[in-house]
mmCIF file with all atom_site columns, C-alpha atoms in Angstrom:
data_model
loop_
_atom_site.group_PDB
_atom_site.id
_atom_site.type_symbol
_atom_site.label_atom_id
_atom_site.label_alt_id
_atom_site.label_comp_id
_atom_site.label_asym_id
_atom_site.label_entity_id
_atom_site.label_seq_id
_atom_site.pdbx_PDB_ins_code
_atom_site.Cartn_x
_atom_site.Cartn_y
_atom_site.Cartn_z
_atom_site.occupancy
_atom_site.B_iso_or_equiv
_atom_site.pdbx_formal_charge
_atom_site.auth_seq_id
_atom_site.auth_comp_id
_atom_site.auth_asym_id
_atom_site.auth_atom_id
_atom_site.pdbx_PDB_model_num
ATOM 1   C CA . LEU A 1 1   ? -2.780  20.787  1.940   1.00 0.00 ? 1   LEU A CA 1
ATOM 2   C CA . ILE A 1 2   ? -1.014  17.137  1.783   1.00 0.00 ? 2   ILE A CA 1
ATOM 3   C CA . ALA A 1 3   ? -3.698  14.977  1.596   1.00 0.00 ? 3   ALA A CA 1
ATOM 4   C CA . ASP A 1 4   ? -4.272  11.289  1.240   1.00 0.00 ? 4   ASP A CA 1
ATOM 5   C CA . MET A 1 5   ? -6.748  9.577   -0.970  1.00 0.00 ? 5   MET A CA 1
ATOM 6   C CA . ASP A 1 6   ? -8.052  5.738   0.011   1.00 0.00 ? 6   ASP A CA 1
ATOM 7   C CA . SER A 1 7   ? -10.669 6.497   2.471   1.00 0.00 ? 7   SER A CA 1
ATOM 8   C CA . THR A 1 8   ? -9.718  10.533  3.116   1.00 0.00 ? 8   THR A CA 1
ATOM 9   C CA . ILE A 1 9   ? -10.424 12.171  -0.161  1.00 0.00 ? 9   ILE A CA 1
ATOM 10  C CA . ILE A 1 10  ? -12.157 9.674   -2.363  1.00 0.00 ? 10  ILE A CA 1
ATOM 11  C CA . THR A 1 11  ? -14.826 6.961   0.497   1.00 0.00 ? 11  THR A CA 1
ATOM 12  C CA . SER A 1 12  ? -12.905 3.493   -0.390  1.00 0.00 ? 12  SER A CA 1
ATOM 13  C CA . GLU A 1 13  ? -9.400  1.715   -0.563  1.00 0.00 ? 13  GLU A CA 1
ATOM 14  C CA . SER A 1 14  ? -9.082  1.477   -4.337  1.00 0.00 ? 14  SER A CA 1
ATOM 15  C CA . LEU A 1 15  ? -6.970  -1.090  -4.417  1.00 0.00 ? 15  LEU A CA 1
ATOM 16  C CA . ASP A 1 16  ? -9.240  -3.453  -2.547  1.00 0.00 ? 16  ASP A CA 1
ATOM 17  C CA . GLU A 1 17  ? -11.925 -2.299  -4.675  1.00 0.00 ? 17  GLU A CA 1
ATOM 18  C CA . LEU A 1 18  ? -9.697  -3.337  -7.746  1.00 0.00 ? 18  LEU A CA 1
ATOM 19  C CA . ALA A 1 19  ? -9.095  -6.681  -6.192  1.00 0.00 ? 19  ALA A CA 1
ATOM 20  C CA . MET A 1 20  ? -12.846 -6.871  -5.406  1.00 0.00 ? 20  MET A CA 1
ATOM 21  C CA . LEU A 1 21  ? -13.923 -6.807  -9.228  1.00 0.00 ? 21  LEU A CA 1
ATOM 22  C CA . ALA A 1 22  ? -11.304 -9.513  -10.190 1.00 0.00 ? 22  ALA A CA 1
ATOM 23  C CA . GLY A 1 23  ? -13.059 -11.761 -7.685  1.00 0.00 ? 23  GLY A CA 1
ATOM 24  C CA . ILE A 1 24  ? -10.052 -11.893 -5.088  1.00 0.00 ? 24  ILE A CA 1
ATOM 25  C CA . GLY A 1 25  ? -11.293 -8.981  -2.784  1.00 0.00 ? 25  GLY A CA 1
ATOM 26  C CA . LYS A 1 26  ? -11.264 -10.780 0.434   1.00 0.00 ? 26  LYS A CA 1
ATOM 27  C CA . GLN A 1 27  ? -7.044  -11.868 -0.049  1.00 0.00 ? 27  GLN A CA 1
ATOM 28  C CA . VAL A 1 28  ? -6.162  -8.724  -0.791  1.00 0.00 ? 28  VAL A CA 1
ATOM 29  C CA . GLU A 1 29  ? -8.584  -6.755  1.524   1.00 0.00 ? 29  GLU A CA 1
ATOM 30  C CA . ALA A 1 30  ? -6.811  -8.804  4.152   1.00 0.00 ? 30  ALA A CA 1
ATOM 31  C CA . ILE A 1 31  ? -3.349  -7.496  3.273   1.00 0.00 ? 31  ILE A CA 1
ATOM 32  C CA . THR A 1 32  ? -4.647  -4.150  3.287   1.00 0.00 ? 32  THR A CA 1
ATOM 33  C CA . ARG A 1 33  ? -5.639  -4.338  6.955   1.00 0.00 ? 33  ARG A CA 1
ATOM 34  C CA . ARG A 1 34  ? -2.508  -5.779  8.109   1.00 0.00 ? 34  ARG A CA 1
ATOM 35  C CA . SER A 1 35  ? -0.474  -2.982  6.458   1.00 0.00 ? 35  SER A CA 1
ATOM 36  C CA . MET A 1 36  ? -2.645  0.134   7.196   1.00 0.00 ? 36  MET A CA 1
ATOM 37  C CA . ALA A 1 37  ? -1.807  -0.440  10.865  1.00 0.00 ? 37  ALA A CA 1
ATOM 38  C CA . GLY A 1 38  ? 1.271   -0.790  10.589  1.00 0.00 ? 38  GLY A CA 1
ATOM 39  C CA . GLU A 1 39  ? 1.990   -4.882  10.816  1.00 0.00 ? 39  GLU A CA 1
ATOM 40  C CA . LEU A 1 40  ? 2.913   -5.024  7.520   1.00 0.00 ? 40  LEU A CA 1
ATOM 41  C CA . ASP A 1 41  ? 5.642   -3.034  5.110   1.00 0.00 ? 41  ASP A CA 1
ATOM 42  C CA . PHE A 1 42  ? 3.592   -1.115  2.805   1.00 0.00 ? 42  PHE A CA 1
ATOM 43  C CA . GLU A 1 43  ? 5.786   -1.622  0.032   1.00 0.00 ? 43  GLU A CA 1
ATOM 44  C CA . THR A 1 44  ? 5.550   -4.941  0.693   1.00 0.00 ? 44  THR A CA 1
ATOM 45  C CA . ALA A 1 45  ? 1.899   -4.931  1.390   1.00 0.00 ? 45  ALA A CA 1
ATOM 46  C CA . LEU A 1 46  ? 1.668   -3.449  -2.113  1.00 0.00 ? 46  LEU A CA 1
ATOM 47  C CA . ASP A 1 47  ? 3.893   -4.676  -3.973  1.00 0.00 ? 47  ASP A CA 1
ATOM 48  C CA . GLU A 1 48  ? 2.038   -8.659  -2.553  1.00 0.00 ? 48  GLU A CA 1
ATOM 49  C CA . ARG A 1 49  ? -1.410  -6.917  -3.799  1.00 0.00 ? 49  ARG A CA 1
ATOM 50  C CA . VAL A 1 50  ? -0.701  -5.642  -6.883  1.00 0.00 ? 50  VAL A CA 1
ATOM 51  C CA . ALA A 1 51  ? 1.342   -9.314  -7.690  1.00 0.00 ? 51  ALA A CA 1
ATOM 52  C CA . MET A 1 52  ? -2.427  -10.875 -7.242  1.00 0.00 ? 52  MET A CA 1
ATOM 53  C CA . LEU A 1 53  ? -3.813  -8.320  -10.187 1.00 0.00 ? 53  LEU A CA 1
ATOM 54  C CA . ALA A 1 54  ? -1.076  -10.145 -12.457 1.00 0.00 ? 54  ALA A CA 1
ATOM 55  C CA . GLY A 1 55  ? -3.489  -11.325 -15.687 1.00 0.00 ? 55  GLY A CA 1
ATOM 56  C CA . LYS A 1 56  ? -6.547  -9.315  -14.905 1.00 0.00 ? 56  LYS A CA 1
ATOM 57  C CA . PRO A 1 57  ? -7.984  -6.988  -17.591 1.00 0.00 ? 57  PRO A CA 1
ATOM 58  C CA . LYS A 1 58  ? -7.473  -3.161  -17.575 1.00 0.00 ? 58  LYS A CA 1
ATOM 59  C CA . GLU A 1 59  ? -10.474 -2.333  -18.048 1.00 0.00 ? 59  GLU A CA 1
ATOM 60  C CA . LEU A 1 60  ? -11.083 -2.877  -13.719 1.00 0.00 ? 60  LEU A CA 1
ATOM 61  C CA . ILE A 1 61  ? -9.061  0.195   -13.972 1.00 0.00 ? 61  ILE A CA 1
ATOM 62  C CA . ASP A 1 62  ? -11.803 2.029   -15.398 1.00 0.00 ? 62  ASP A CA 1
ATOM 63  C CA . GLN A 1 63  ? -14.944 0.809   -13.920 1.00 0.00 ? 63  GLN A CA 1
ATOM 64  C CA . ILE A 1 64  ? -12.737 1.738   -10.664 1.00 0.00 ? 64  ILE A CA 1
ATOM 65  C CA . ILE A 1 65  ? -11.909 5.567   -12.117 1.00 0.00 ? 65  ILE A CA 1
ATOM 66  C CA . ALA A 1 66  ? -15.825 5.207   -12.814 1.00 0.00 ? 66  ALA A CA 1
ATOM 67  C CA . ASN A 1 67  ? -17.196 4.174   -9.264  1.00 0.00 ? 67  ASN A CA 1
ATOM 68  C CA . SER A 1 68  ? -14.897 6.333   -7.188  1.00 0.00 ? 68  SER A CA 1
ATOM 69  C CA . LYS A 1 69  ? -16.398 8.719   -4.615  1.00 0.00 ? 69  LYS A CA 1
ATOM 70  C CA . LEU A 1 70  ? -15.589 11.689  -3.418  1.00 0.00 ? 70  LEU A CA 1
ATOM 71  C CA . THR A 1 71  ? -16.056 11.520  0.923   1.00 0.00 ? 71  THR A CA 1
ATOM 72  C CA . ASP A 1 72  ? -18.709 14.351  1.681   1.00 0.00 ? 72  ASP A CA 1
ATOM 73  C CA . GLY A 1 73  ? -16.737 17.217  2.245   1.00 0.00 ? 73  GLY A CA 1
ATOM 74  C CA . ALA A 1 74  ? -13.445 16.543  0.351   1.00 0.00 ? 74  ALA A CA 1
ATOM 75  C CA . ARG A 1 75  ? -13.638 19.339  -2.363  1.00 0.00 ? 75  ARG A CA 1
ATOM 76  C CA . ILE A 1 76  ? -15.309 21.842  -0.408  1.00 0.00 ? 76  ILE A CA 1
ATOM 77  C CA . LEU A 1 77  ? -11.993 21.430  1.685   1.00 0.00 ? 77  LEU A CA 1
ATOM 78  C CA . VAL A 1 78  ? -9.330  22.087  -0.979  1.00 0.00 ? 78  VAL A CA 1
ATOM 79  C CA . GLN A 1 79  ? -11.458 24.845  -2.580  1.00 0.00 ? 79  GLN A CA 1
ATOM 80  C CA . THR A 1 80  ? -12.028 26.709  0.408   1.00 0.00 ? 80  THR A CA 1
ATOM 81  C CA . MET A 1 81  ? -7.398  26.804  1.071   1.00 0.00 ? 81  MET A CA 1
ATOM 82  C CA . ARG A 1 82  ? -7.038  27.494  -1.914  1.00 0.00 ? 82  ARG A CA 1
ATOM 83  C CA . ALA A 1 83  ? -9.691  30.342  -1.946  1.00 0.00 ? 83  ALA A CA 1
ATOM 84  C CA . HIS A 1 84  ? -7.701  31.436  1.321   1.00 0.00 ? 84  HIS A CA 1
ATOM 85  C CA . GLY A 1 85  ? -4.208  31.112  -0.944  1.00 0.00 ? 85  GLY A CA 1
ATOM 86  C CA . ALA A 1 86  ? -2.830  27.331  0.292   1.00 0.00 ? 86  ALA A CA 1
ATOM 87  C CA . PHE A 1 87  ? -1.631  25.351  -2.110  1.00 0.00 ? 87  PHE A CA 1
ATOM 88  C CA . CYS A 1 88  ? -3.258  21.188  -2.386  1.00 0.00 ? 88  CYS A CA 1
ATOM 89  C CA . TYR A 1 89  ? -1.476  18.351  -3.281  1.00 0.00 ? 89  TYR A CA 1
ATOM 90  C CA . LEU A 1 90  ? -2.700  14.709  -3.338  1.00 0.00 ? 90  LEU A CA 1
ATOM 91  C CA . VAL A 1 91  ? 0.035   12.623  -2.945  1.00 0.00 ? 91  VAL A CA 1
ATOM 92  C CA . SER A 1 92  ? -0.931  8.884   -2.537  1.00 0.00 ? 92  SER A CA 1
ATOM 93  C CA . GLY A 1 93  ? 0.337   5.113   -2.203  1.00 0.00 ? 93  GLY A CA 1
ATOM 94  C CA . GLY A 1 94  ? -2.832  4.813   -4.685  1.00 0.00 ? 94  GLY A CA 1
ATOM 95  C CA . PHE A 1 95  ? -2.679  5.017   -8.268  1.00 0.00 ? 95  PHE A CA 1
ATOM 96  C CA . ASP A 1 96  ? -2.145  7.911   -10.810 1.00 0.00 ? 96  ASP A CA 1
ATOM 97  C CA . VAL A 1 97  ? -4.513  6.111   -12.533 1.00 0.00 ? 97  VAL A CA 1
ATOM 98  C CA . LEU A 1 98  ? -7.408  7.291   -10.427 1.00 0.00 ? 98  LEU A CA 1
ATOM 99  C CA . THR A 1 99  ? -5.035  10.804  -8.443  1.00 0.00 ? 99  THR A CA 1
ATOM 100 C CA . GLY A 1 100 ? -4.898  12.131  -11.938 1.00 0.00 ? 100 GLY A CA 1
ATOM 101 C CA . PRO A 1 101 ? -8.848  12.333  -12.065 1.00 0.00 ? 101 PRO A CA 1
ATOM 102 C CA . ILE A 1 102 ? -9.701  12.985  -8.663  1.00 0.00 ? 102 ILE A CA 1
ATOM 103 C CA . ALA A 1 103 ? -7.478  15.761  -8.197  1.00 0.00 ? 103 ALA A CA 1
ATOM 104 C CA . ALA A 1 104 ? -8.662  17.607  -10.907 1.00 0.00 ? 104 ALA A CA 1
ATOM 105 C CA . GLY A 1 105 ? -12.439 17.517  -9.861  1.00 0.00 ? 105 GLY A CA 1
ATOM 106 C CA . CYS A 1 106 ? -11.090 18.647  -6.663  1.00 0.00 ? 106 CYS A CA 1
ATOM 107 C CA . GLY A 1 107 ? -8.851  21.046  -7.532  1.00 0.00 ? 107 GLY A CA 1
ATOM 108 C CA . PHE A 1 108 ? -6.110  19.997  -5.897  1.00 0.00 ? 108 PHE A CA 1
ATOM 109 C CA . HIS A 1 109 ? -2.917  21.933  -7.590  1.00 0.00 ? 109 HIS A CA 1
ATOM 110 C CA . GLY A 1 110 ? -0.988  18.938  -8.322  1.00 0.00 ? 110 GLY A CA 1
ATOM 111 C CA . HIS A 1 111 ? -0.927  14.715  -7.678  1.00 0.00 ? 111 HIS A CA 1
ATOM 112 C CA . HIS A 1 112 ? 1.670   11.840  -6.860  1.00 0.00 ? 112 HIS A CA 1
ATOM 113 C CA . ALA A 1 113 ? 0.633   8.407   -6.436  1.00 0.00 ? 113 ALA A CA 1
ATOM 114 C CA . ASN A 1 114 ? 2.260   4.834   -7.799  1.00 0.00 ? 114 ASN A CA 1
ATOM 115 C CA . HIS A 1 115 ? 2.331   3.302   -10.751 1.00 0.00 ? 115 HIS A CA 1
ATOM 116 C CA . LEU A 1 116 ? 0.349   0.511   -11.550 1.00 0.00 ? 116 LEU A CA 1
ATOM 117 C CA . ASP A 1 117 ? 2.056   -1.224  -14.562 1.00 0.00 ? 117 ASP A CA 1
ATOM 118 C CA . HIS A 1 118 ? -0.365  -3.111  -17.358 1.00 0.00 ? 118 HIS A CA 1
ATOM 119 C CA . ASN A 1 119 ? 0.489   -4.100  -21.283 1.00 0.00 ? 119 ASN A CA 1
ATOM 120 C CA . GLY A 1 120 ? -2.556  -1.913  -22.883 1.00 0.00 ? 120 GLY A CA 1
ATOM 121 C CA . THR A 1 121 ? -5.222  -4.930  -21.728 1.00 0.00 ? 121 THR A CA 1
ATOM 122 C CA . THR A 1 122 ? -4.332  -6.548  -18.734 1.00 0.00 ? 122 THR A CA 1
ATOM 123 C CA . ILE A 1 123 ? -3.029  -5.851  -15.218 1.00 0.00 ? 123 ILE A CA 1
ATOM 124 C CA . THR A 1 124 ? 0.952   -7.190  -15.427 1.00 0.00 ? 124 THR A CA 1
ATOM 125 C CA . GLY A 1 125 ? 0.970   -7.755  -11.314 1.00 0.00 ? 125 GLY A CA 1
ATOM 126 C CA . THR A 1 126 ? 3.306   -5.071  -10.870 1.00 0.00 ? 126 THR A CA 1
ATOM 127 C CA . VAL A 1 127 ? 3.659   -1.227  -9.728  1.00 0.00 ? 127 VAL A CA 1
ATOM 128 C CA . ARG A 1 128 ? 6.945   0.979   -10.785 1.00 0.00 ? 128 ARG A CA 1
ATOM 129 C CA . LYS A 1 129 ? 9.836   0.976   -8.394  1.00 0.00 ? 129 LYS A CA 1
ATOM 130 C CA . PRO A 1 130 ? 10.419  3.222   -5.801  1.00 0.00 ? 130 PRO A CA 1
ATOM 131 C CA . VAL A 1 131 ? 6.943   2.783   -4.884  1.00 0.00 ? 131 VAL A CA 1
ATOM 132 C CA . LEU A 1 132 ? 5.601   6.410   -2.910  1.00 0.00 ? 132 LEU A CA 1
ATOM 133 C CA . ASP A 1 133 ? 5.404   5.055   0.766   1.00 0.00 ? 133 ASP A CA 1
ATOM 134 C CA . ARG A 1 134 ? 5.274   7.385   4.341   1.00 0.00 ? 134 ARG A CA 1
ATOM 135 C CA . GLN A 1 135 ? 8.976   8.388   3.839   1.00 0.00 ? 135 GLN A CA 1
ATOM 136 C CA . ALA A 1 136 ? 8.177   9.542   0.150   1.00 0.00 ? 136 ALA A CA 1
ATOM 137 C CA . LYS A 1 137 ? 4.810   11.349  1.457   1.00 0.00 ? 137 LYS A CA 1
ATOM 138 C CA . VAL A 1 138 ? 6.849   13.139  4.139   1.00 0.00 ? 138 VAL A CA 1
ATOM 139 C CA . THR A 1 139 ? 9.680   14.043  0.959   1.00 0.00 ? 139 THR A CA 1
ATOM 140 C CA . HIS A 1 140 ? 6.846   15.584  -0.739  1.00 0.00 ? 140 HIS A CA 1
ATOM 141 C CA . LEU A 1 141 ? 5.030   17.397  2.490   1.00 0.00 ? 141 LEU A CA 1
ATOM 142 C CA . THR A 1 142 ? 8.755   19.016  2.437   1.00 0.00 ? 142 THR A CA 1
ATOM 143 C CA . HIS A 1 143 ? 9.213   19.345  -1.350  1.00 0.00 ? 143 HIS A CA 1
ATOM 144 C CA . TYR A 1 144 ? 6.756   22.174  -1.640  1.00 0.00 ? 144 TYR A CA 1
ATOM 145 C CA . CYS A 1 145 ? 7.312   23.948  1.727   1.00 0.00 ? 145 CYS A CA 1
ATOM 146 C CA . HIS A 1 146 ? 10.402  24.524  0.362   1.00 0.00 ? 146 HIS A CA 1
ATOM 147 C CA . LEU A 1 147 ? 9.279   25.529  -3.113  1.00 0.00 ? 147 LEU A CA 1
ATOM 148 C CA . HIS A 1 148 ? 6.731   28.197  -2.815  1.00 0.00 ? 148 HIS A CA 1
ATOM 149 C CA . ASN A 1 149 ? 8.582   29.464  0.780   1.00 0.00 ? 149 ASN A CA 1
ATOM 150 C CA . ILE A 1 150 ? 6.259   27.666  3.274   1.00 0.00 ? 150 ILE A CA 1
ATOM 151 C CA . ASP A 1 151 ? 7.028   26.539  7.061   1.00 0.00 ? 151 ASP A CA 1
ATOM 152 C CA . LEU A 1 152 ? 6.150   23.150  8.079   1.00 0.00 ? 152 LEU A CA 1
ATOM 153 C CA . ALA A 1 153 ? 4.014   24.692  10.788  1.00 0.00 ? 153 ALA A CA 1
ATOM 154 C CA . ALA A 1 154 ? 1.971   26.691  8.482   1.00 0.00 ? 154 ALA A CA 1
ATOM 155 C CA . THR A 1 155 ? 1.356   23.287  7.020   1.00 0.00 ? 155 THR A CA 1
ATOM 156 C CA . ALA A 1 156 ? -1.357  20.477  6.952   1.00 0.00 ? 156 ALA A CA 1
ATOM 157 C CA . SER A 1 157 ? -2.475  17.228  6.273   1.00 0.00 ? 157 SER A CA 1
ATOM 158 C CA . ILE A 1 158 ? -5.173  14.191  6.478   1.00 0.00 ? 158 ILE A CA 1
ATOM 159 C CA . GLY A 1 159 ? -4.400  10.544  6.182   1.00 0.00 ? 159 GLY A CA 1
ATOM 160 C CA . ASP A 1 160 ? -5.767  7.698   7.501   1.00 0.00 ? 160 ASP A CA 1
ATOM 161 C CA . GLY A 1 161 ? -3.128  4.841   7.958   1.00 0.00 ? 161 GLY A CA 1
ATOM 162 C CA . ALA A 1 162 ? 0.635   3.848   9.168   1.00 0.00 ? 162 ALA A CA 1
ATOM 163 C CA . ASN A 1 163 ? 1.516   5.343   5.789   1.00 0.00 ? 163 ASN A CA 1
ATOM 164 C CA . ASP A 1 164 ? 0.107   8.235   6.592   1.00 0.00 ? 164 ASP A CA 1
ATOM 165 C CA . LEU A 1 165 ? 2.055   9.017   9.580   1.00 0.00 ? 165 LEU A CA 1
ATOM 166 C CA . GLY A 1 166 ? 4.509   10.460  9.109   1.00 0.00 ? 166 GLY A CA 1
ATOM 167 C CA . MET A 1 167 ? 3.396   13.595  7.075   1.00 0.00 ? 167 MET A CA 1
ATOM 168 C CA . LEU A 1 168 ? 0.711   13.969  10.042  1.00 0.00 ? 168 LEU A CA 1
ATOM 169 C CA . GLU A 1 169 ? 3.051   14.164  12.177  1.00 0.00 ? 169 GLU A CA 1
ATOM 170 C CA . LYS A 1 170 ? 5.862   16.193  10.691  1.00 0.00 ? 170 LYS A CA 1
ATOM 171 C CA . ALA A 1 171 ? 2.554   18.292  9.140   1.00 0.00 ? 171 ALA A CA 1
ATOM 172 C CA . GLY A 1 172 ? 2.151   21.612  11.635  1.00 0.00 ? 172 GLY A CA 1
ATOM 173 C CA . PHE A 1 173 ? -1.460  20.520  11.457  1.00 0.00 ? 173 PHE A CA 1
ATOM 174 C CA . GLY A 1 174 ? -2.008  16.542  11.224  1.00 0.00 ? 174 GLY A CA 1
ATOM 175 C CA . VAL A 1 175 ? -4.794  14.736  10.838  1.00 0.00 ? 175 VAL A CA 1
ATOM 176 C CA . ALA A 1 176 ? -6.134  11.054  11.303  1.00 0.00 ? 176 ALA A CA 1
ATOM 177 C CA . PHE A 1 177 ? -9.564  11.416  9.827   1.00 0.00 ? 177 PHE A CA 1
ATOM 178 C CA . HIS A 1 178 ? -11.212 8.102   10.208  1.00 0.00 ? 178 HIS A CA 1
ATOM 179 C CA . GLY A 1 179 ? -7.677  6.725   11.542  1.00 0.00 ? 179 GLY A CA 1
ATOM 180 C CA . LYS A 1 180 ? -6.964  3.234   11.356  1.00 0.00 ? 180 LYS A CA 1
ATOM 181 C CA . PRO A 1 181 ? -6.227  1.156   14.565  1.00 0.00 ? 181 PRO A CA 1
ATOM 182 C CA . ILE A 1 182 ? -2.014  1.712   15.409  1.00 0.00 ? 182 ILE A CA 1
#
């Protein structure tokens, strides 16, 4: 199982939540909507949104971690799949500071996400490159198939946005969970 995090394993879009706490929610939400609908390139949209956070306090990240809520059934999905021998990975275009605790709480074998740069006290407004995008999700899916000697037909993926389409199409079973219009 390769699962997206935002609006899939957790109930919110973490970058939008971070922006709301920072007082720039409306501007960031508009870009997120366009990106998730496939109207904007994911990396460009991510860079634009993160740049708006430059100079905001790093403590906002801790609030996002504390406020994140799992989608009903997320933990049960991962635990059930693991109980039946499946390997489960959280692969998100969000941030690793959040995928780590969410992956651990659900029982994923591992996680991959973007790294939001900060200097210890403030958010710098940049994301470490390369950005984990639509193609990177496909790359992780095929990597784990090779690693565990699993045929693509025996895989599942779940996600909600345009940046998930590649892995949803490539997996044996792709689920658009509350999929965005595209």
